[in-house]
Tab-separated table of C-alpha atoms in Angstrom:
chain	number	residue	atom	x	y	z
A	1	UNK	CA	-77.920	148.055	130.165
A	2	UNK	CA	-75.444	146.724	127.331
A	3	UNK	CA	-73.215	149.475	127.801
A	4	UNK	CA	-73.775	150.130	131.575
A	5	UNK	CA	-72.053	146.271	131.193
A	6	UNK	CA	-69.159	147.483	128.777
A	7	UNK	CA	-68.042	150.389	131.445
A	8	UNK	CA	-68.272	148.058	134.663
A	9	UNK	CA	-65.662	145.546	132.636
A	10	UNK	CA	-63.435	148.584	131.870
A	11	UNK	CA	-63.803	149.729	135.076
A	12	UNK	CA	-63.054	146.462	136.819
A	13	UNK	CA	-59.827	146.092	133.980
A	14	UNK	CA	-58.735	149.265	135.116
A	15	UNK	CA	-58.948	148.301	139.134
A	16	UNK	CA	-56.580	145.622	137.949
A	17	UNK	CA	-54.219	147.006	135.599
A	18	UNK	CA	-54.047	149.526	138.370
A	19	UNK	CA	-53.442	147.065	141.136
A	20	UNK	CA	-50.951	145.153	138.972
A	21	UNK	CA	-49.095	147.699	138.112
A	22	UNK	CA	-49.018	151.121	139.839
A	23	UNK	CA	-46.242	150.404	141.763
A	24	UNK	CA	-43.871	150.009	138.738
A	25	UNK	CA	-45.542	153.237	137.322
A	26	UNK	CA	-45.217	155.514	140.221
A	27	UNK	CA	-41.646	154.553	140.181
A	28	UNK	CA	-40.903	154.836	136.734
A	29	UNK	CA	-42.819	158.529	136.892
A	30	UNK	CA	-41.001	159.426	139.900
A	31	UNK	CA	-37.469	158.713	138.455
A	32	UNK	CA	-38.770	160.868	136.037
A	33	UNK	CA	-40.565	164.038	137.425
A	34	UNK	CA	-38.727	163.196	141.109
A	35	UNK	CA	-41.687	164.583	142.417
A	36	UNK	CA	-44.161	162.344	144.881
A	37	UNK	CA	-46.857	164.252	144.591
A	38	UNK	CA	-46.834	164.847	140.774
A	39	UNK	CA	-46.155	161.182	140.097
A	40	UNK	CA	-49.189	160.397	141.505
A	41	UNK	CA	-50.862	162.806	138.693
A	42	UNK	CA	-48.481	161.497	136.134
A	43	UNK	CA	-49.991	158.134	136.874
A	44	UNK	CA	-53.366	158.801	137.103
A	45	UNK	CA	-53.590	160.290	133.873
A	46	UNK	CA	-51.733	157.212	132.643
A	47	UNK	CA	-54.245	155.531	134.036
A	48	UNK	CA	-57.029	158.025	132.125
A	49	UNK	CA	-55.421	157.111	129.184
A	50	UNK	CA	-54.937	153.511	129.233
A	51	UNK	CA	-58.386	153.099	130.060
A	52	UNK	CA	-59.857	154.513	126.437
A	53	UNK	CA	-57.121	152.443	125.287
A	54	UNK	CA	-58.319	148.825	126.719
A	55	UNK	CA	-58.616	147.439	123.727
A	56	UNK	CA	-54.896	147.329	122.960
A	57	UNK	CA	-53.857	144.988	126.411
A	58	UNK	CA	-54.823	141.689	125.642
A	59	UNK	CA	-53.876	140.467	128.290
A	60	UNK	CA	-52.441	141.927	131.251
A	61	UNK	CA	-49.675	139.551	132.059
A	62	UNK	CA	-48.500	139.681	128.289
A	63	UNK	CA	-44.941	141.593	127.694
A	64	UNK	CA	-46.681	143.762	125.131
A	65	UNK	CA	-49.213	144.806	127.729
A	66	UNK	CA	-46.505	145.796	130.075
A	67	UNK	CA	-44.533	147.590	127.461
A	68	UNK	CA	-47.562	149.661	126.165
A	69	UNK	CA	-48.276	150.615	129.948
A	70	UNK	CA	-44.805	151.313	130.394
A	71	UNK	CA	-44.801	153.522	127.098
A	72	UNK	CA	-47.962	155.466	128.349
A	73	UNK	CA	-46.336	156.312	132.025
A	74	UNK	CA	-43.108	157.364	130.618
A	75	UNK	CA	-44.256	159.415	127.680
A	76	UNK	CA	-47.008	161.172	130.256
A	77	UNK	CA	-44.723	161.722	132.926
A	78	UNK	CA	-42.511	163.598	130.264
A	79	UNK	CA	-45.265	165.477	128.881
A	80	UNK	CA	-45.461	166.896	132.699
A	81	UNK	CA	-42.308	168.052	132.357
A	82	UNK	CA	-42.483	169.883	128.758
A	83	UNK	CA	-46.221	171.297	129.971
A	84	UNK	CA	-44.919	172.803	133.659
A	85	UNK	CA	-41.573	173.576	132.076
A	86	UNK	CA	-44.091	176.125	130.012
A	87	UNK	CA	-45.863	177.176	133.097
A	88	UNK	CA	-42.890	177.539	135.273
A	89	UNK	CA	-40.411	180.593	133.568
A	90	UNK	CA	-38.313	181.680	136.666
A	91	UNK	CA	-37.016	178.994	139.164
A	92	UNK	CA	-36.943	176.661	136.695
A	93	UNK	CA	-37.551	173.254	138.708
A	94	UNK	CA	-36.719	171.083	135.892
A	95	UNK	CA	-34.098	169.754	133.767
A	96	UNK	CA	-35.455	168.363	130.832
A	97	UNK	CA	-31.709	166.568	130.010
A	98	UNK	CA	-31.688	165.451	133.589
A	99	UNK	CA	-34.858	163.736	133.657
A	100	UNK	CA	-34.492	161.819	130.571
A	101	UNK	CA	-30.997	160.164	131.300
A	102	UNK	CA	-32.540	158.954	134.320
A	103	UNK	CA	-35.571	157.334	133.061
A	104	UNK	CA	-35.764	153.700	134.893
A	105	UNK	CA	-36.112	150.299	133.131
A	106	UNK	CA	-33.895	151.696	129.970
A	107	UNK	CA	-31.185	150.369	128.379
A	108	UNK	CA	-27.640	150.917	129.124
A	109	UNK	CA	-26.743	152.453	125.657
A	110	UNK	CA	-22.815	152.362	126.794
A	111	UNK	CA	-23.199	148.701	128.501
A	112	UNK	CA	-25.122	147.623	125.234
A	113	UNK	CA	-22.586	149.292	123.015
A	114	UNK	CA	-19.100	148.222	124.371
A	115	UNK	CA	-20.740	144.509	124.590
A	116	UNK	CA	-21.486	144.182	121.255
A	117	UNK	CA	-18.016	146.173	120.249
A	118	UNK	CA	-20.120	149.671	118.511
A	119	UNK	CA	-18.075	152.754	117.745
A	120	UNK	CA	-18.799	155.605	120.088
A	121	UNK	CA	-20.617	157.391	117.445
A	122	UNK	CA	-23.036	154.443	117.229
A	123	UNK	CA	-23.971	154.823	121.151
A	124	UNK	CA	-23.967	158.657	120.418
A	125	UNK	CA	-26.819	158.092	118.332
A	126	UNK	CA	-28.446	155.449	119.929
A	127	UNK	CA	-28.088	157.850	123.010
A	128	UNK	CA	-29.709	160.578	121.154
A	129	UNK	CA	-32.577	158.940	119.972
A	130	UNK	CA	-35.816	160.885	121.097
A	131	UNK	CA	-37.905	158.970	123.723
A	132	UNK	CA	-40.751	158.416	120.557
A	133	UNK	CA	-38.398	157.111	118.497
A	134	UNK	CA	-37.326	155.032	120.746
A	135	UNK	CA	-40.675	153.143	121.205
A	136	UNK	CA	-41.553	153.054	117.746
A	137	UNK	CA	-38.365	151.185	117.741
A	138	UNK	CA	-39.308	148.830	120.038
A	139	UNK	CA	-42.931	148.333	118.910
A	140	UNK	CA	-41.407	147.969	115.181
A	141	UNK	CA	-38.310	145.298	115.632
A	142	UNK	CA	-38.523	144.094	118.912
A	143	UNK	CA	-42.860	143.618	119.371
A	144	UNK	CA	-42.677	143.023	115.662
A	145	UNK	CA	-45.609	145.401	115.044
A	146	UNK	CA	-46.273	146.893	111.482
A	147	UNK	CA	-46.209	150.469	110.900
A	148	UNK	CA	-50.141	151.026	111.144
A	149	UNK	CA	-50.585	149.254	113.965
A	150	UNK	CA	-47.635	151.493	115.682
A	151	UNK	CA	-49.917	154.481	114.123
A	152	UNK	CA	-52.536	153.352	116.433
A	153	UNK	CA	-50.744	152.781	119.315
A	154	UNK	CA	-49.153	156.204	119.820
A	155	UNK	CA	-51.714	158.364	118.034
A	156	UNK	CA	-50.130	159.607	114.920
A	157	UNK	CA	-50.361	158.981	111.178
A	158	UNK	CA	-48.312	155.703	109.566
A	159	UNK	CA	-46.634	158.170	107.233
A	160	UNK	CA	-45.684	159.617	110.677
A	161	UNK	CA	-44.035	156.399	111.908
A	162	UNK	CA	-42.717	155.294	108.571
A	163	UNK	CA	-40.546	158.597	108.799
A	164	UNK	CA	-39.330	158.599	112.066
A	165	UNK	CA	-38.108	154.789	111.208
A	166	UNK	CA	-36.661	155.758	108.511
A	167	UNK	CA	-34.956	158.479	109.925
A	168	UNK	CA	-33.365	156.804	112.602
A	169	UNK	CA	-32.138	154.127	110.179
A	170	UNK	CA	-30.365	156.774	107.812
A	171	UNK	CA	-29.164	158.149	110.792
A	172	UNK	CA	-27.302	155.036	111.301
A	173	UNK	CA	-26.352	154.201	108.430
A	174	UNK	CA	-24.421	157.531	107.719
A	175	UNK	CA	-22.613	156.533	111.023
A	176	UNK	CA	-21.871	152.804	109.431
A	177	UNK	CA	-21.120	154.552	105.980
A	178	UNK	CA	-18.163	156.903	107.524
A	179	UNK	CA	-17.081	154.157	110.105
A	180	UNK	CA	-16.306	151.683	107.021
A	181	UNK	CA	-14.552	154.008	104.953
A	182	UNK	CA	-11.884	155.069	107.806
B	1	UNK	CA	-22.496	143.789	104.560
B	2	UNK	CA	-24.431	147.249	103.538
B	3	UNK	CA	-24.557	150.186	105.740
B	4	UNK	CA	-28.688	150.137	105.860
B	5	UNK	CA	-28.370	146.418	106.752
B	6	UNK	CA	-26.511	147.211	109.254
B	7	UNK	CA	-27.783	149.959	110.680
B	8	UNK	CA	-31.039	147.843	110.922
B	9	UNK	CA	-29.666	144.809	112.299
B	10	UNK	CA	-28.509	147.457	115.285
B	11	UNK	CA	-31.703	148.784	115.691
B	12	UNK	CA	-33.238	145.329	115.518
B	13	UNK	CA	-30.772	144.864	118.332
B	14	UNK	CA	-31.088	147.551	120.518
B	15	UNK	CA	-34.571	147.114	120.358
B	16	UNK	CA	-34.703	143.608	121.653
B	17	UNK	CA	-32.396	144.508	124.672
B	18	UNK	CA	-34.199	147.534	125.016
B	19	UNK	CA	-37.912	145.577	125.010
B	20	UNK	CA	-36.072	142.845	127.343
B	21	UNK	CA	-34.578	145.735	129.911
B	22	UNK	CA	-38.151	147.089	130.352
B	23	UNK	CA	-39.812	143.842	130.766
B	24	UNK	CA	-37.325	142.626	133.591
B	25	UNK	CA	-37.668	146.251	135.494
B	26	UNK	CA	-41.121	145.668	134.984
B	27	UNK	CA	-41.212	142.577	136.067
B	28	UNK	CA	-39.154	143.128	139.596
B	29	UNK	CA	-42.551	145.104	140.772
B	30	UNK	CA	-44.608	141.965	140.476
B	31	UNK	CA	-45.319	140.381	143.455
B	32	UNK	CA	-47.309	137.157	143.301
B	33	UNK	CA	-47.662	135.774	146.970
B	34	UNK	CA	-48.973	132.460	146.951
B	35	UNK	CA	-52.825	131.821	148.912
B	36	UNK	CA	-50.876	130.679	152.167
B	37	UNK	CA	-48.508	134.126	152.981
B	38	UNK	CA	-51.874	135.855	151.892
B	39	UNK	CA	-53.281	134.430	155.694
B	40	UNK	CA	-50.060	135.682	157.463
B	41	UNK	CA	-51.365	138.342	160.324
B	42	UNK	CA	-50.584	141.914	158.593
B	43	UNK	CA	-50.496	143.384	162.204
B	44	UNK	CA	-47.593	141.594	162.883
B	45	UNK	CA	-46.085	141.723	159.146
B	46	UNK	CA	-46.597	146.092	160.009
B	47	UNK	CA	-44.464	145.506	163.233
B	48	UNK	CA	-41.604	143.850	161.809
B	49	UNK	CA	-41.219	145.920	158.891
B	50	UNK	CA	-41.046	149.413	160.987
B	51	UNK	CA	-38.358	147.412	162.938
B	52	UNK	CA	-36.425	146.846	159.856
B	53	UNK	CA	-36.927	150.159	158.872
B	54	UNK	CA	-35.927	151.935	162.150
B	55	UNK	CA	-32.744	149.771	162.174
B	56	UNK	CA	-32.298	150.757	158.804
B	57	UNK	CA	-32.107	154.346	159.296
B	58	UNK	CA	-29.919	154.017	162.281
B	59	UNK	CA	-27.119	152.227	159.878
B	60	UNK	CA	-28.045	154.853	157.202
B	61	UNK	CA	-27.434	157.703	159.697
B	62	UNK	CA	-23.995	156.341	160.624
B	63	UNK	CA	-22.627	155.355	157.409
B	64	UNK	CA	-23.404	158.740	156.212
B	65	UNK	CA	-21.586	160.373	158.993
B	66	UNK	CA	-18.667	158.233	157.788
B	67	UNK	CA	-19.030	158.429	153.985
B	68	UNK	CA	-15.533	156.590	153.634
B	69	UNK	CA	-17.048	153.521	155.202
B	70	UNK	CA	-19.446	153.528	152.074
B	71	UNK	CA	-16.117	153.704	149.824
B	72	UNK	CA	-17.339	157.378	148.294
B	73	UNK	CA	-14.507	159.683	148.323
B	74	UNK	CA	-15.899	163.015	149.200
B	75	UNK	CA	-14.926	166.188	148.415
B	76	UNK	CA	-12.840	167.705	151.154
B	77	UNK	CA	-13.692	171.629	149.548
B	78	UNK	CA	-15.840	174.226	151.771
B	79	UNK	CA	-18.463	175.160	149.427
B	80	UNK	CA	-20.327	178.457	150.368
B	81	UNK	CA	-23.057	180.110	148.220
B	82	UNK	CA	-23.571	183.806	147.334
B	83	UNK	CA	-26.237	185.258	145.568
B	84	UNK	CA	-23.902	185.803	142.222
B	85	UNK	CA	-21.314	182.575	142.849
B	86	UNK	CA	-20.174	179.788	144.770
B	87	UNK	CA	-16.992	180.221	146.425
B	88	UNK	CA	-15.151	176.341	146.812
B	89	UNK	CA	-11.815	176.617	149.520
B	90	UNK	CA	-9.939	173.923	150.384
B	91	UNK	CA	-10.601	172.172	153.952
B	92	UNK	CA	-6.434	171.975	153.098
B	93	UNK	CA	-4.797	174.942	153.931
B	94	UNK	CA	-0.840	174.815	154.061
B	95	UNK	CA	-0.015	177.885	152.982
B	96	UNK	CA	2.101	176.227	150.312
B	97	UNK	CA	4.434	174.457	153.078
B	98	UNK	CA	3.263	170.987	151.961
B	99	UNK	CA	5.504	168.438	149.781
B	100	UNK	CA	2.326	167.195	148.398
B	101	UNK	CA	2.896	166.746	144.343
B	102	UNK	CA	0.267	166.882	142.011
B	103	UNK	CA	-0.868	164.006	139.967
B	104	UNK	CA	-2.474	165.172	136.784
B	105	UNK	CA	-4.412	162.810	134.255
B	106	UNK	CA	-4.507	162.331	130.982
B	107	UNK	CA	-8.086	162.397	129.580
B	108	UNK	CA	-8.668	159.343	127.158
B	109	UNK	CA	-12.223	159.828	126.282
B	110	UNK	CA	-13.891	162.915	124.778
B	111	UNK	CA	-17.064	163.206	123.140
B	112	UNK	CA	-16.920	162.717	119.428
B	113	UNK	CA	-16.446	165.740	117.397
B	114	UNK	CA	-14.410	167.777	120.285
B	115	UNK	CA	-10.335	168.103	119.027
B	116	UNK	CA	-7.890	169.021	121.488
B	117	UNK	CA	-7.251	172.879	120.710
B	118	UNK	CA	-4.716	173.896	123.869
B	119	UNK	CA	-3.498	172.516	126.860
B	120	UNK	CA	-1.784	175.068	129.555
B	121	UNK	CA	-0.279	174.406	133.079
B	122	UNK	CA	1.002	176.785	136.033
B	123	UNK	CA	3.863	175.216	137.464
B	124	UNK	CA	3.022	171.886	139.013
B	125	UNK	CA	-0.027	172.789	140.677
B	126	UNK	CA	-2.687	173.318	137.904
B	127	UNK	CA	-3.543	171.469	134.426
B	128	UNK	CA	-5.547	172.246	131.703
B	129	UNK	CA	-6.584	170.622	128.686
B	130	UNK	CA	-9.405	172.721	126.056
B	131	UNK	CA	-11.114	171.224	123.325
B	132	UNK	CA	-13.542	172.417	120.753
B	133	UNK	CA	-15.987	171.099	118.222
B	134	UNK	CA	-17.019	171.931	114.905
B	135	UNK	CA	-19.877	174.097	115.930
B	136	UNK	CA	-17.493	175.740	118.286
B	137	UNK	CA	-18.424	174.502	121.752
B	138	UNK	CA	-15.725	174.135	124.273
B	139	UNK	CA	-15.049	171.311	126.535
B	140	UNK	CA	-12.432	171.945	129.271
B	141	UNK	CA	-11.252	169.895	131.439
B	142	UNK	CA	-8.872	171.087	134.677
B	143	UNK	CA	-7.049	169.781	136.884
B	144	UNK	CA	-5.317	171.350	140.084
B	145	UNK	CA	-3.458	170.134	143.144
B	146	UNK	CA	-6.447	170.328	146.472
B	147	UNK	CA	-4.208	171.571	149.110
B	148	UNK	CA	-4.757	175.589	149.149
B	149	UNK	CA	-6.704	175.249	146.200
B	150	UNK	CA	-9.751	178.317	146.023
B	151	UNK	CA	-12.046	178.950	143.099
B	152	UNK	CA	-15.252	180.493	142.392
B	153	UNK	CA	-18.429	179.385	140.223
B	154	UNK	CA	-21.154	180.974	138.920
B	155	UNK	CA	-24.261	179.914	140.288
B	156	UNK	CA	-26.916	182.419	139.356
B	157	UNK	CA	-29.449	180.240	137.172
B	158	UNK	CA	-28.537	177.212	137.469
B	159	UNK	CA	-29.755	173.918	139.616
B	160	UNK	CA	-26.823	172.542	141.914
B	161	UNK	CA	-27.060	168.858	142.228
B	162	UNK	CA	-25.067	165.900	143.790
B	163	UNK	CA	-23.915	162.646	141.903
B	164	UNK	CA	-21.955	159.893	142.639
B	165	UNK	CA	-19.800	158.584	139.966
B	166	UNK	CA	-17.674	155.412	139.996
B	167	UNK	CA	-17.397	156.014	144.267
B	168	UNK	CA	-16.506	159.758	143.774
B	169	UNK	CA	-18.942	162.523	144.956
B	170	UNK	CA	-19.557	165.399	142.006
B	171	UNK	CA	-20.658	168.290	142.282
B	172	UNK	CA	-22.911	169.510	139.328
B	173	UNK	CA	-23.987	173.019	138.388
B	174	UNK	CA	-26.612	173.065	135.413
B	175	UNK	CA	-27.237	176.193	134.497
B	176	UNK	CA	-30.380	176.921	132.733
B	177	UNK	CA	-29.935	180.077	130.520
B	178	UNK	CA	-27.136	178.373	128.470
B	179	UNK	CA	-25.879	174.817	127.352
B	180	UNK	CA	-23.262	174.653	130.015
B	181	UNK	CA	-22.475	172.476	132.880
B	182	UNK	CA	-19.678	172.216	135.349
B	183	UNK	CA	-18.629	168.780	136.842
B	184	UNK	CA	-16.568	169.593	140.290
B	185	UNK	CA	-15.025	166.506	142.116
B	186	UNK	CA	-11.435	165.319	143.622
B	187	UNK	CA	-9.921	162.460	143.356
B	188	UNK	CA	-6.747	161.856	146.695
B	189	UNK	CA	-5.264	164.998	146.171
B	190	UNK	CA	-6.457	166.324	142.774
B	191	UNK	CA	-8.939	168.579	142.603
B	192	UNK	CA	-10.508	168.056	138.966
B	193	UNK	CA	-13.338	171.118	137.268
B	194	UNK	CA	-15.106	169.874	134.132
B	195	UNK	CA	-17.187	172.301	131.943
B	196	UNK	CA	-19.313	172.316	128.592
B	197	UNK	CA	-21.952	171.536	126.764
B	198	UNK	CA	-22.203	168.084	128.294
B	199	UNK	CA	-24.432	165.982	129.271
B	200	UNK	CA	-24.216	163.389	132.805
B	201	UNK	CA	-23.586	160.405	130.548
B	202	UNK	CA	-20.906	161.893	128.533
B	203	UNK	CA	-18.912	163.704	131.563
B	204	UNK	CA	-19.517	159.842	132.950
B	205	UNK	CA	-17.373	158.689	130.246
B	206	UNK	CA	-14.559	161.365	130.713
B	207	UNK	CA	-14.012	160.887	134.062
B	208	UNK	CA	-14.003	157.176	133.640
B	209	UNK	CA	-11.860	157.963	130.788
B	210	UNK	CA	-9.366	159.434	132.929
B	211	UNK	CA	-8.249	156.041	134.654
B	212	UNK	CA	-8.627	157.273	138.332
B	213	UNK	CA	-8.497	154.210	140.264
């Protein structure tokens, strides 16, 4: 009976994280896969997923609960791509370049750059930055989360995280290190 | 200030402009009617918004039978596809009778790590500029007056798209058996060919860099 209890609330969560919020996630896995009818699978496997993973949205109106469903679409929508991009060896219906400069609700890395005065080879690498890094990035210094908590949110091991972190800031800082001494 | 400061103060940055990008395209989906528009007939809402959209369509339809009225300069080129290329003609032909000059541009952006290696012209009708990086990938960019102009592309594996950069329709051929892509538009009477390994934002930023408008 307990548990019968538990499922109904995750089920009823689900209706209205789904309700809330499908619209912004077939859109953002559309601009991704541009493909109505695999959007809709994108998001329903978003959809699978965020429900075993209830118990990181607090609250559904909460900027961290939009940017972990946001995270979830994107990075399902994109393993679409890698997974058909597999299936699919002639005819090839994807670009995988293509759909990643076109993901919606990201940053303009050239806007951001010439606003705040960066070299180009600062947006370069900024540009480059793989879509994981790019959360963990955002989880670590702009959700303030700590490494281990970042673990749990995507899956992987905090030595994991600690590493891609770290590798994007030496990355940087090799950029910063040749920019000051020209 | 230290490099590794630095380099985390941009992160610490980017993320926070990143996080607030997100949020506000996030947020442009929510759509919190208040209790009153909730009691608003949806029979008639249904009505009005298929007249909108029909009405829509109809300006849709003749803008883009007049893409000049939309301010995107098209390209005036015949493209027609073959199995092994595409062949691009000129809807120009003057059998070289026309005064027309050429206007060639300088380009003022490359990628970083590309050098300018050669630049070669014919006459007043065609410009080239080639560069090359360090692991030996070529960028060229080309430039050639439209009237009478004729060239031909490979298409065989490769996905032809259409973009429209800063009002200027582009042609885009992306192959997919190598790291190549070729950025075709025209700009008044310049016909302009772009091709290497490229990506959209960085051919963006070259033809932006070559001061157009």
């Amino acid at each position: 009976m307990f548990l019968l209890s538990i499922l109904q609330m995750v089920e009823d969560a689900i209706s209205a994280l789904s309700e809330k919020y499908e619209k912004m996630m077939k859109n953002l896995a559309y601009s991704i896969l541009k493909d109505v009818q695999l959007s809709e699978d994108a998001v329903q496997e978003s959809l699978l997923k965020l429900s075993d993973n209830m118990d990181k949205i607090d609250n559904l109106d909460s900027d961290r609960s939009k940017n972990f469903i946001y995270t979830v679409t994107k990075n399902e929508s994109i393993s679409m791509i890698r997974k058909r991009k597999k299936i699919i060896t002639q005819d090839v219906l994807f670009s995988d370049s293509d759909a990643l400069n076109n993901i919606e609700g990201q940053l303009d890395v050239g806007a951001f750059c010439n606003q705040y005065g960066f070299s180009d080879r600062t947006e370069e690498a900024l540009a480059k930055l793989d879509e994981l890094d790019r959360d963990i990035i955002i989880y670590r210094f702009a959700e303030g989360y700590r490494v281990k908590e970042i673990a749990k949110l995507i899956g992987k091991t905090p030595d994991y995280v600690s590493k891609r972190l770290q590798r994007a800031i030496k990355k940087l800082q090799e950029i910063y290190g040749e920019d000051e001494d020209e | 200030m230290n490099s590794k400061r630095q380099a985390k103060k941009i992160l610490k940055m980017y993320a926070k402009e990143s996080y607030k990008a997100r949020i506000a395209y996030i947020d442009q989906f929510l759509d919190e009617k208040p209790p009153l528009l909730l009691r608003i007939s949806y029979r008639h809402m249904l009505k009005q918004s298929l007249m909108v959209v029909l009405i829509l369509v109809l300006i849709l339809s003749l803008c883009l039978l007049t893409a000049s009225a939309l301010g995107i300069r098209s390209l005036k080129f015949t493209f027609t596809e073959t199995p092994t290329h595409t062949e691009i003609v000129s809807d120009v032909i003057r059998y070289g009778q026309s005064d027309t000059q050429a206007v060639f541009y300088e380009p003022t952006y490359v990628p970083w790590g590309y050098e300018l290696v050669g630049e070669d012209s014919f006459g007043d009708i065609n410009y080239r500029y080639d560069y090359q990086n360090a692991k030996g990938e070529y960028l060229t960019i080309e430039q050639a007056l439209a009237e009478d102009f004729r060239v031909s592309v490979d298409n065989e594996n490769c996905i032809i798209r259409d973009e429209i950069i800063d009002g200027m329709e582009v042609k885009i051929y992306d192959y997919q058996d190598r790291d190549e892509k070729q950025y075709i538009f025209q700009y008044e009477n310049t016909f302009f060919l772009i091709v290497g390994s490229i990506n959209d934002r960085q051919a963006k930023k070259i033809i932006r860099g070559l001061n157009l408008h």
